[in-house]
Amino acid sequence: MINNYNEFKQFISNLTTNPKLLLHACCAPCSSHTLFLLAPYFDITIFYSNDNIFPMEEFQKRIEEIRNFVKNAKLDVKVVADDYDYKRFLEAVRGLENLGERSKRCYNCYSLRLERAALYAKENKFDFFTTTLSISPYKVTSWINEIGYNLEKKYNIKYLFSDFKKEDGYKDSIKLSSEYNLYRQDYCGCAFSKHEKEERTK
C-alpha cells in the first residue's frame, strides 16, 4: 500500500510497463494536471461518473469539456461516461443534505463515485483505478484514499494512491485551464454546494 505522495512518485517512476488505469474524473480542469502527470506511465481511460452534478446541463457540459481537452491536448486517452442518475446521489446523502462541504455528505459522495469506478475497473479488467478529486484543496484527500483502499479490498481491484494537489498540482491545473481555455465551474457540482456558494457570495 502506498501511504504518501513520495511513495507514489517512486512507484510510478519504477513502472516498466504501462498498466491500464481507470481515472475517475469530475471535470476538465481537475483532469488536466493529473493526466499530464500520469500519461507517461499508464494506459489511461477516463471514467466520468458523477451522479452528484446538478443540473443535467452541467453534467453534459463537463463531460464535453473533458472530451475537448483530451482532443486539444492530443492525449492518447479514452473517455467513458457512466449513466447519470441524480436520484442515486440523493439516496447516498439522504439526511446529510445540510451539513455543508467537507462533511459526511461529501464522504458519501466520494464513496458513491469511487465505487462506480471500482466496479467498472473490475468488470473491465483494469489494473488500477483512482480519481482526480484529490487535486482540489476543497476535498479531503485522506477520505478519498481511505475509500479507495477500502474498495480495493472489497472488489480485489488495485487502487492508486491519489494526492494530485502536491507539487503545485492545483496551481498547474489553473494554468492549464487558462492555456486550453477550459470551462471552470464555480461550485463543486451538487445542488447543495451550488446553493451554499450562492449564500456565501450574497
PDB file of C-alpha atoms in Angstrom:
ATOM      1  CA  MET A   1       0.000   0.000   0.000  1.00  0.00           C
ATOM      2  CA  ILE A   2       1.253   3.470  -0.924  1.00  0.00           C
ATOM      3  CA  ASN A   3       0.899   5.854   2.031  1.00  0.00           C
ATOM      4  CA  ASN A   4       2.127   9.220   0.752  1.00  0.00           C
ATOM      5  CA  TYR A   5       2.970  11.206  -2.358  1.00  0.00           C
ATOM      6  CA  ASN A   6       6.705  10.462  -2.256  1.00  0.00           C
ATOM      7  CA  GLU A   7       5.978   6.728  -2.259  1.00  0.00           C
ATOM      8  CA  PHE A   8       3.536   7.289  -5.117  1.00  0.00           C
ATOM      9  CA  LYS A   9       6.157   9.120  -7.206  1.00  0.00           C
ATOM     10  CA  GLN A  10       8.697   6.383  -6.549  1.00  0.00           C
ATOM     11  CA  PHE A  11       6.160   3.719  -7.501  1.00  0.00           C
ATOM     12  CA  ILE A  12       5.240   5.221 -10.871  1.00  0.00           C
ATOM     13  CA  SER A  13       8.864   6.012 -11.743  1.00  0.00           C
ATOM     14  CA  ASN A  14       9.723   2.323 -11.269  1.00  0.00           C
ATOM     15  CA  LEU A  15       6.980   1.034 -13.579  1.00  0.00           C
ATOM     16  CA  THR A  16       8.386  -0.928 -16.511  1.00  0.00           C
ATOM     17  CA  THR A  17       5.082  -1.364 -18.360  1.00  0.00           C
ATOM     18  CA  ASN A  18       2.047   0.858 -18.876  1.00  0.00           C
ATOM     19  CA  PRO A  19      -0.676  -0.629 -16.674  1.00  0.00           C
ATOM     20  CA  LYS A  20      -4.317   0.021 -17.518  1.00  0.00           C
ATOM     21  CA  LEU A  21      -5.621   2.798 -15.270  1.00  0.00           C
ATOM     22  CA  LEU A  22      -9.240   3.853 -14.883  1.00  0.00           C
ATOM     23  CA  LEU A  23      -9.153   7.502 -13.862  1.00  0.00           C
ATOM     24  CA  HIS A  24     -12.379   8.785 -12.358  1.00  0.00           C
ATOM     25  CA  ALA A  25     -12.716  12.430 -13.388  1.00  0.00           C
ATOM     26  CA  CYS A  26     -15.067  15.154 -12.214  1.00  0.00           C
ATOM     27  CA  CYS A  27     -14.220  17.886 -14.745  1.00  0.00           C
ATOM     28  CA  ALA A  28     -11.637  19.005 -17.305  1.00  0.00           C
ATOM     29  CA  PRO A  29      -9.681  21.422 -15.046  1.00  0.00           C
ATOM     30  CA  CYS A  30      -9.102  18.730 -12.402  1.00  0.00           C
ATOM     31  CA  SER A  31      -8.193  16.238 -15.140  1.00  0.00           C
ATOM     32  CA  SER A  32      -5.623  18.484 -16.814  1.00  0.00           C
ATOM     33  CA  HIS A  33      -2.623  18.326 -14.469  1.00  0.00           C
ATOM     34  CA  THR A  34      -3.494  14.774 -13.426  1.00  0.00           C
ATOM     35  CA  LEU A  35      -3.472  13.494 -16.998  1.00  0.00           C
ATOM     36  CA  PHE A  36      -0.161  15.117 -17.861  1.00  0.00           C
ATOM     37  CA  LEU A  37       1.329  13.625 -14.691  1.00  0.00           C
ATOM     38  CA  LEU A  38       0.053  10.077 -15.257  1.00  0.00           C
ATOM     39  CA  ALA A  39       0.023   9.711 -19.052  1.00  0.00           C
ATOM     40  CA  PRO A  40       3.719   8.742 -19.389  1.00  0.00           C
ATOM     41  CA  TYR A  41       3.216   5.802 -17.033  1.00  0.00           C
ATOM     42  CA  PHE A  42      -0.271   4.401 -17.671  1.00  0.00           C
ATOM     43  CA  ASP A  43      -2.702   3.398 -20.393  1.00  0.00           C
ATOM     44  CA  ILE A  44      -5.488   5.705 -19.202  1.00  0.00           C
ATOM     45  CA  THR A  45      -9.236   5.608 -19.600  1.00  0.00           C
ATOM     46  CA  ILE A  46     -11.171   8.487 -18.063  1.00  0.00           C
ATOM     47  CA  PHE A  47     -14.343   7.394 -16.285  1.00  0.00           C
ATOM     48  CA  TYR A  48     -16.802  10.247 -15.934  1.00  0.00           C
ATOM     49  CA  SER A  49     -19.180   9.085 -13.196  1.00  0.00           C
ATOM     50  CA  ASN A  50     -20.730  12.000 -11.317  1.00  0.00           C
ATOM     51  CA  ASP A  51     -24.328  11.490 -10.217  1.00  0.00           C
ATOM     52  CA  ASN A  52     -23.886  14.441  -7.859  1.00  0.00           C
ATOM     53  CA  ILE A  53     -23.709  17.050 -10.617  1.00  0.00           C
ATOM     54  CA  PHE A  54     -26.783  19.236 -10.978  1.00  0.00           C
ATOM     55  CA  PRO A  55     -28.460  20.140 -13.240  1.00  0.00           C
ATOM     56  CA  MET A  56     -28.228  17.707 -16.148  1.00  0.00           C
ATOM     57  CA  GLU A  57     -26.980  20.503 -18.410  1.00  0.00           C
ATOM     58  CA  GLU A  58     -23.983  20.977 -16.102  1.00  0.00           C
ATOM     59  CA  PHE A  59     -23.282  17.227 -16.213  1.00  0.00           C
ATOM     60  CA  GLN A  60     -23.250  17.329 -20.026  1.00  0.00           C
ATOM     61  CA  LYS A  61     -21.146  20.499 -20.153  1.00  0.00           C
ATOM     62  CA  ARG A  62     -18.411  18.987 -18.004  1.00  0.00           C
ATOM     63  CA  ILE A  63     -18.122  15.728 -19.943  1.00  0.00           C
ATOM     64  CA  GLU A  64     -17.946  17.587 -23.242  1.00  0.00           C
ATOM     65  CA  GLU A  65     -15.206  19.816 -21.837  1.00  0.00           C
ATOM     66  CA  ILE A  66     -13.208  16.723 -20.834  1.00  0.00           C
ATOM     67  CA  ARG A  67     -13.555  15.296 -24.339  1.00  0.00           C
ATOM     68  CA  ASN A  68     -12.484  18.609 -25.875  1.00  0.00           C
ATOM     69  CA  PHE A  69      -9.487  18.887 -23.570  1.00  0.00           C
ATOM     70  CA  VAL A  70      -8.258  15.351 -24.341  1.00  0.00           C
ATOM     71  CA  LYS A  71      -8.569  16.082 -28.056  1.00  0.00           C
ATOM     72  CA  ASN A  72      -6.930  19.521 -27.932  1.00  0.00           C
ATOM     73  CA  ALA A  73      -4.110  18.334 -25.683  1.00  0.00           C
ATOM     74  CA  LYS A  74      -3.519  15.415 -28.083  1.00  0.00           C
ATOM     75  CA  LEU A  75      -3.614  12.892 -25.261  1.00  0.00           C
ATOM     76  CA  ASP A  76      -3.941   9.208 -26.107  1.00  0.00           C
ATOM     77  CA  VAL A  77      -6.720   8.751 -23.566  1.00  0.00           C
ATOM     78  CA  LYS A  78     -10.129   7.139 -23.890  1.00  0.00           C
ATOM     79  CA  VAL A  79     -13.180   8.758 -22.278  1.00  0.00           C
ATOM     80  CA  VAL A  80     -16.103   6.725 -20.926  1.00  0.00           C
ATOM     81  CA  ALA A  81     -19.244   8.336 -19.497  1.00  0.00           C
ATOM     82  CA  ASP A  82     -21.254   6.491 -16.853  1.00  0.00           C
ATOM     83  CA  ASP A  83     -25.033   6.837 -16.898  1.00  0.00           C
ATOM     84  CA  TYR A  84     -26.411   9.814 -14.967  1.00  0.00           C
ATOM     85  CA  ASP A  85     -28.731   9.172 -12.024  1.00  0.00           C
ATOM     86  CA  TYR A  86     -29.166  12.132  -9.675  1.00  0.00           C
ATOM     87  CA  LYS A  87     -31.559  10.088  -7.525  1.00  0.00           C
ATOM     88  CA  ARG A  88     -28.696   7.702  -6.808  1.00  0.00           C
ATOM     89  CA  PHE A  89     -26.727  10.623  -5.365  1.00  0.00           C
ATOM     90  CA  LEU A  90     -29.704  11.898  -3.345  1.00  0.00           C
ATOM     91  CA  GLU A  91     -30.122   8.456  -1.812  1.00  0.00           C
ATOM     92  CA  ALA A  92     -26.412   8.345  -0.895  1.00  0.00           C
ATOM     93  CA  VAL A  93     -26.612  11.644   1.019  1.00  0.00           C
ATOM     94  CA  ARG A  94     -30.098  11.292   2.463  1.00  0.00           C
ATOM     95  CA  GLY A  95     -30.290  13.041   5.855  1.00  0.00           C
ATOM     96  CA  LEU A  96     -26.955  14.806   5.279  1.00  0.00           C
ATOM     97  CA  GLU A  97     -28.083  17.461   2.828  1.00  0.00           C
ATOM     98  CA  ASN A  98     -27.469  20.471   5.107  1.00  0.00           C
ATOM     99  CA  LEU A  99     -24.093  19.501   6.549  1.00  0.00           C
ATOM    100  CA  GLY A 100     -22.017  21.615   4.148  1.00  0.00           C
ATOM    101  CA  GLU A 101     -18.765  20.950   2.293  1.00  0.00           C
ATOM    102  CA  ARG A 102     -16.064  18.673   3.762  1.00  0.00           C
ATOM    103  CA  SER A 103     -18.721  16.824   5.775  1.00  0.00           C
ATOM    104  CA  LYS A 104     -20.155  13.308   5.872  1.00  0.00           C
ATOM    105  CA  ARG A 105     -22.268  14.371   2.880  1.00  0.00           C
ATOM    106  CA  CYS A 106     -19.108  14.749   0.821  1.00  0.00           C
ATOM    107  CA  TYR A 107     -17.646  11.500   2.176  1.00  0.00           C
ATOM    108  CA  ASN A 108     -20.710   9.639   0.925  1.00  0.00           C
ATOM    109  CA  CYS A 109     -20.494  11.443  -2.413  1.00  0.00           C
ATOM    110  CA  TYR A 110     -16.842  10.416  -2.850  1.00  0.00           C
ATOM    111  CA  SER A 111     -17.803   6.855  -1.918  1.00  0.00           C
ATOM    112  CA  LEU A 112     -20.598   6.688  -4.468  1.00  0.00           C
ATOM    113  CA  ARG A 113     -18.424   7.828  -7.345  1.00  0.00           C
ATOM    114  CA  LEU A 114     -15.356   5.829  -6.410  1.00  0.00           C
ATOM    115  CA  GLU A 115     -17.403   2.660  -6.006  1.00  0.00           C
ATOM    116  CA  ARG A 116     -18.841   3.137  -9.501  1.00  0.00           C
ATOM    117  CA  ALA A 117     -15.240   3.451 -10.731  1.00  0.00           C
ATOM    118  CA  ALA A 118     -14.025   0.398  -8.816  1.00  0.00           C
ATOM    119  CA  LEU A 119     -16.836  -1.736 -10.201  1.00  0.00           C
ATOM    120  CA  TYR A 120     -16.198  -0.597 -13.769  1.00  0.00           C
ATOM    121  CA  ALA A 121     -12.456  -1.188 -13.380  1.00  0.00           C
ATOM    122  CA  LYS A 122     -13.048  -4.678 -12.010  1.00  0.00           C
ATOM    123  CA  GLU A 123     -15.574  -5.624 -14.684  1.00  0.00           C
ATOM    124  CA  ASN A 124     -13.354  -4.349 -17.494  1.00  0.00           C
ATOM    125  CA  LYS A 125     -10.084  -5.803 -16.267  1.00  0.00           C
ATOM    126  CA  PHE A 126      -8.164  -2.642 -15.443  1.00  0.00           C
ATOM    127  CA  ASP A 127      -5.001  -2.903 -13.370  1.00  0.00           C
ATOM    128  CA  PHE A 128      -5.733   0.188 -11.237  1.00  0.00           C
ATOM    129  CA  PHE A 129      -8.363   2.795 -10.539  1.00  0.00           C
ATOM    130  CA  THR A 130      -8.039   6.243  -8.986  1.00  0.00           C
ATOM    131  CA  THR A 131      -9.607   9.715  -9.087  1.00  0.00           C
ATOM    132  CA  THR A 132      -8.817  13.327  -9.927  1.00  0.00           C
ATOM    133  CA  LEU A 133     -10.791  14.522  -6.875  1.00  0.00           C
ATOM    134  CA  SER A 134      -7.703  14.894  -4.690  1.00  0.00           C
ATOM    135  CA  ILE A 135      -6.321  17.748  -6.801  1.00  0.00           C
ATOM    136  CA  SER A 136      -8.838  20.107  -5.205  1.00  0.00           C
ATOM    137  CA  PRO A 137      -7.842  21.881  -1.969  1.00  0.00           C
ATOM    138  CA  TYR A 138     -11.535  21.722  -1.034  1.00  0.00           C
ATOM    139  CA  LYS A 139     -11.601  17.917  -0.945  1.00  0.00           C
ATOM    140  CA  VAL A 140     -10.442  15.766   1.981  1.00  0.00           C
ATOM    141  CA  THR A 141      -7.636  13.706   0.484  1.00  0.00           C
ATOM    142  CA  SER A 142      -7.348  11.314   3.422  1.00  0.00           C
ATOM    143  CA  TRP A 143     -11.015  10.358   2.970  1.00  0.00           C
ATOM    144  CA  ILE A 144     -10.529   9.786  -0.760  1.00  0.00           C
ATOM    145  CA  ASN A 145      -7.631   7.399  -0.173  1.00  0.00           C
ATOM    146  CA  GLU A 146      -9.371   5.653   2.718  1.00  0.00           C
ATOM    147  CA  ILE A 147     -12.371   4.974   0.477  1.00  0.00           C
ATOM    148  CA  GLY A 148     -10.131   3.876  -2.396  1.00  0.00           C
ATOM    149  CA  TYR A 149      -8.229   1.340  -0.324  1.00  0.00           C
ATOM    150  CA  ASN A 150     -11.446   0.003   1.236  1.00  0.00           C
ATOM    151  CA  LEU A 151     -12.822  -0.560  -2.266  1.00  0.00           C
ATOM    152  CA  GLU A 152      -9.568  -2.245  -3.276  1.00  0.00           C
ATOM    153  CA  LYS A 153     -10.183  -4.837  -0.553  1.00  0.00           C
ATOM    154  CA  LYS A 154     -13.893  -5.139  -1.316  1.00  0.00           C
ATOM    155  CA  TYR A 155     -13.546  -5.728  -5.062  1.00  0.00           C
ATOM    156  CA  ASN A 156      -9.968  -7.002  -5.357  1.00  0.00           C
ATOM    157  CA  ILE A 157      -9.009  -4.235  -7.781  1.00  0.00           C
ATOM    158  CA  LYS A 158      -5.899  -2.135  -7.101  1.00  0.00           C
ATOM    159  CA  TYR A 159      -6.365   1.479  -6.044  1.00  0.00           C
ATOM    160  CA  LEU A 160      -3.669   4.013  -6.998  1.00  0.00           C
ATOM    161  CA  PHE A 161      -2.867   6.480  -4.211  1.00  0.00           C
ATOM    162  CA  SER A 162      -4.149   9.939  -5.050  1.00  0.00           C
ATOM    163  CA  ASP A 163      -2.903  13.340  -3.874  1.00  0.00           C
ATOM    164  CA  PHE A 164      -2.631  15.298  -7.087  1.00  0.00           C
ATOM    165  CA  LYS A 165      -2.570  18.739  -5.451  1.00  0.00           C
ATOM    166  CA  LYS A 166       1.062  18.030  -4.469  1.00  0.00           C
ATOM    167  CA  GLU A 167       3.881  19.751  -6.372  1.00  0.00           C
ATOM    168  CA  ASP A 168       1.522  22.674  -7.058  1.00  0.00           C
ATOM    169  CA  GLY A 169      -0.852  20.409  -8.949  1.00  0.00           C
ATOM    170  CA  TYR A 170      -3.848  22.628  -8.272  1.00  0.00           C
ATOM    171  CA  LYS A 171      -1.968  25.739  -9.410  1.00  0.00           C
ATOM    172  CA  ASP A 172      -0.876  23.909 -12.537  1.00  0.00           C
ATOM    173  CA  SER A 173      -4.489  22.928 -13.258  1.00  0.00           C
ATOM    174  CA  ILE A 174      -5.449  26.609 -13.143  1.00  0.00           C
ATOM    175  CA  LYS A 175      -2.591  27.442 -15.532  1.00  0.00           C
ATOM    176  CA  LEU A 176      -3.599  24.655 -17.904  1.00  0.00           C
ATOM    177  CA  SER A 177      -7.239  25.729 -17.724  1.00  0.00           C
ATOM    178  CA  SER A 178      -6.199  29.142 -18.949  1.00  0.00           C
ATOM    179  CA  GLU A 179      -3.892  27.733 -21.611  1.00  0.00           C
ATOM    180  CA  TYR A 180      -6.611  25.453 -23.022  1.00  0.00           C
ATOM    181  CA  ASN A 181      -9.458  27.884 -22.314  1.00  0.00           C
ATOM    182  CA  LEU A 182     -11.274  25.336 -20.151  1.00  0.00           C
ATOM    183  CA  TYR A 183     -14.636  25.941 -18.548  1.00  0.00           C
ATOM    184  CA  ARG A 184     -14.069  26.213 -14.789  1.00  0.00           C
ATOM    185  CA  GLN A 185     -17.245  25.786 -12.792  1.00  0.00           C
ATOM    186  CA  ASP A 186     -17.696  27.866  -9.632  1.00  0.00           C
ATOM    187  CA  TYR A 187     -19.245  25.142  -7.460  1.00  0.00           C
ATOM    188  CA  CYS A 188     -18.429  21.520  -6.690  1.00  0.00           C
ATOM    189  CA  GLY A 189     -21.337  20.064  -8.605  1.00  0.00           C
ATOM    190  CA  CYS A 190     -24.347  19.205  -6.477  1.00  0.00           C
ATOM    191  CA  ALA A 191     -27.357  21.442  -5.886  1.00  0.00           C
ATOM    192  CA  PHE A 192     -26.370  21.776  -2.210  1.00  0.00           C
ATOM    193  CA  SER A 193     -22.880  23.096  -2.988  1.00  0.00           C
ATOM    194  CA  LYS A 194     -24.351  25.459  -5.578  1.00  0.00           C
ATOM    195  CA  HIS A 195     -26.795  26.859  -3.008  1.00  0.00           C
ATOM    196  CA  GLU A 196     -24.054  27.163  -0.366  1.00  0.00           C
ATOM    197  CA  LYS A 197     -21.819  29.040  -2.831  1.00  0.00           C
ATOM    198  CA  GLU A 198     -24.654  31.439  -3.642  1.00  0.00           C
ATOM    199  CA  GLU A 199     -25.303  32.049   0.065  1.00  0.00           C
ATOM    200  CA  ARG A 200     -21.628  32.846   0.724  1.00  0.00           C
ATOM    201  CA  THR A 201     -21.490  35.368  -2.091  1.00  0.00           C
ATOM    202  CA  LYS A 202     -24.625  37.305  -1.100  1.00  0.00           C
TER     203      LYS A 202
END
